[in-house]
Amino acid sequence: MTKLIINRSSEFSNALRSIGIFLGDKKIGEIKDGESKEFEVMPGIYQLRAQIDWCRSNVINLEINQDEVLRYNLSGRNPFLSLFYVTLGKDHYLKLKSIN
């Protein structure tokens, strides 16, 4: 079974809001504060990102093979820099990082 596992850090900012998880332009689900969620996906080449309103995470290019399990951690940025991240840094408001 091919899986993508996303662990979202529990944080004060955005705690009451879900974050959308996208493979390419397709939204595959949402993840809540402090939640760990598994998504079953078809093998292939994708771009993984997270999005809340107009703010996004970094884009991760990945290739998912048959029966592979990939794990990522999703977190926000420093809340004291929020003004920067919701304006000029909107494409880096969230951070996706591979877990080995």
PDB file of N, CA, C and O in Angstrom, residues 10-16 33 79:
ATOM      1  N   SER A  10       1.591  20.819  16.793  1.00  0.00           N
ATOM      2  CA  SER A  10       0.587  21.577  17.522  1.00  0.00           C
ATOM      3  C   SER A  10       1.171  22.938  17.856  1.00  0.00           C
ATOM      4  O   SER A  10       2.217  23.037  18.493  1.00  0.00           O
ATOM      5  N   GLU A  11       0.499  23.985  17.391  1.00  0.00           N
ATOM      6  CA  GLU A  11       0.994  25.340  17.568  1.00  0.00           C
ATOM      7  C   GLU A  11      -0.158  26.283  17.901  1.00  0.00           C
ATOM      8  O   GLU A  11      -1.295  26.041  17.513  1.00  0.00           O
ATOM      9  N   PHE A  12       0.165  27.363  18.569  1.00  0.00           N
ATOM     10  CA  PHE A  12      -0.846  28.345  18.951  1.00  0.00           C
ATOM     11  C   PHE A  12      -1.463  29.021  17.731  1.00  0.00           C
ATOM     12  O   PHE A  12      -2.673  29.122  17.606  1.00  0.00           O
ATOM     13  N   SER A  13      -0.602  29.496  16.832  1.00  0.00           N
ATOM     14  CA  SER A  13      -1.131  30.154  15.632  1.00  0.00           C
ATOM     15  C   SER A  13      -1.750  29.095  14.727  1.00  0.00           C
ATOM     16  O   SER A  13      -1.207  28.015  14.529  1.00  0.00           O
ATOM     17  N   ASN A  14      -2.902  29.366  14.218  1.00  0.00           N
ATOM     18  CA  ASN A  14      -3.666  28.472  13.337  1.00  0.00           C
ATOM     19  C   ASN A  14      -4.188  27.216  14.029  1.00  0.00           C
ATOM     20  O   ASN A  14      -4.593  26.263  13.369  1.00  0.00           O
ATOM     21  N   ALA A  15      -4.198  27.195  15.359  1.00  0.00           N
ATOM     22  CA  ALA A  15      -4.626  25.996  16.087  1.00  0.00           C
ATOM     23  C   ALA A  15      -6.072  25.607  15.801  1.00  0.00           C
ATOM     24  O   ALA A  15      -6.414  24.431  15.810  1.00  0.00           O
ATOM     25  N   LEU A  16      -6.908  26.573  15.530  1.00  0.00           N
ATOM     26  CA  LEU A  16      -8.329  26.291  15.320  1.00  0.00           C
ATOM     27  C   LEU A  16      -8.677  26.043  13.854  1.00  0.00           C
ATOM     28  O   LEU A  16      -9.837  25.836  13.528  1.00  0.00           O
ATOM     29  N   ASP A  33      -4.804  20.690  13.812  1.00  0.00           N
ATOM     30  CA  ASP A  33      -3.702  20.986  14.726  1.00  0.00           C
ATOM     31  C   ASP A  33      -3.309  19.740  15.524  1.00  0.00           C
ATOM     32  O   ASP A  33      -4.156  19.093  16.135  1.00  0.00           O
ATOM     33  N   PRO A  79       5.560  32.921  14.965  1.00  0.00           N
ATOM     34  CA  PRO A  79       4.380  33.787  14.970  1.00  0.00           C
ATOM     35  C   PRO A  79       4.711  35.275  15.085  1.00  0.00           C
ATOM     36  O   PRO A  79       3.906  36.119  14.713  1.00  0.00           O
TER      37      PRO A  79
END
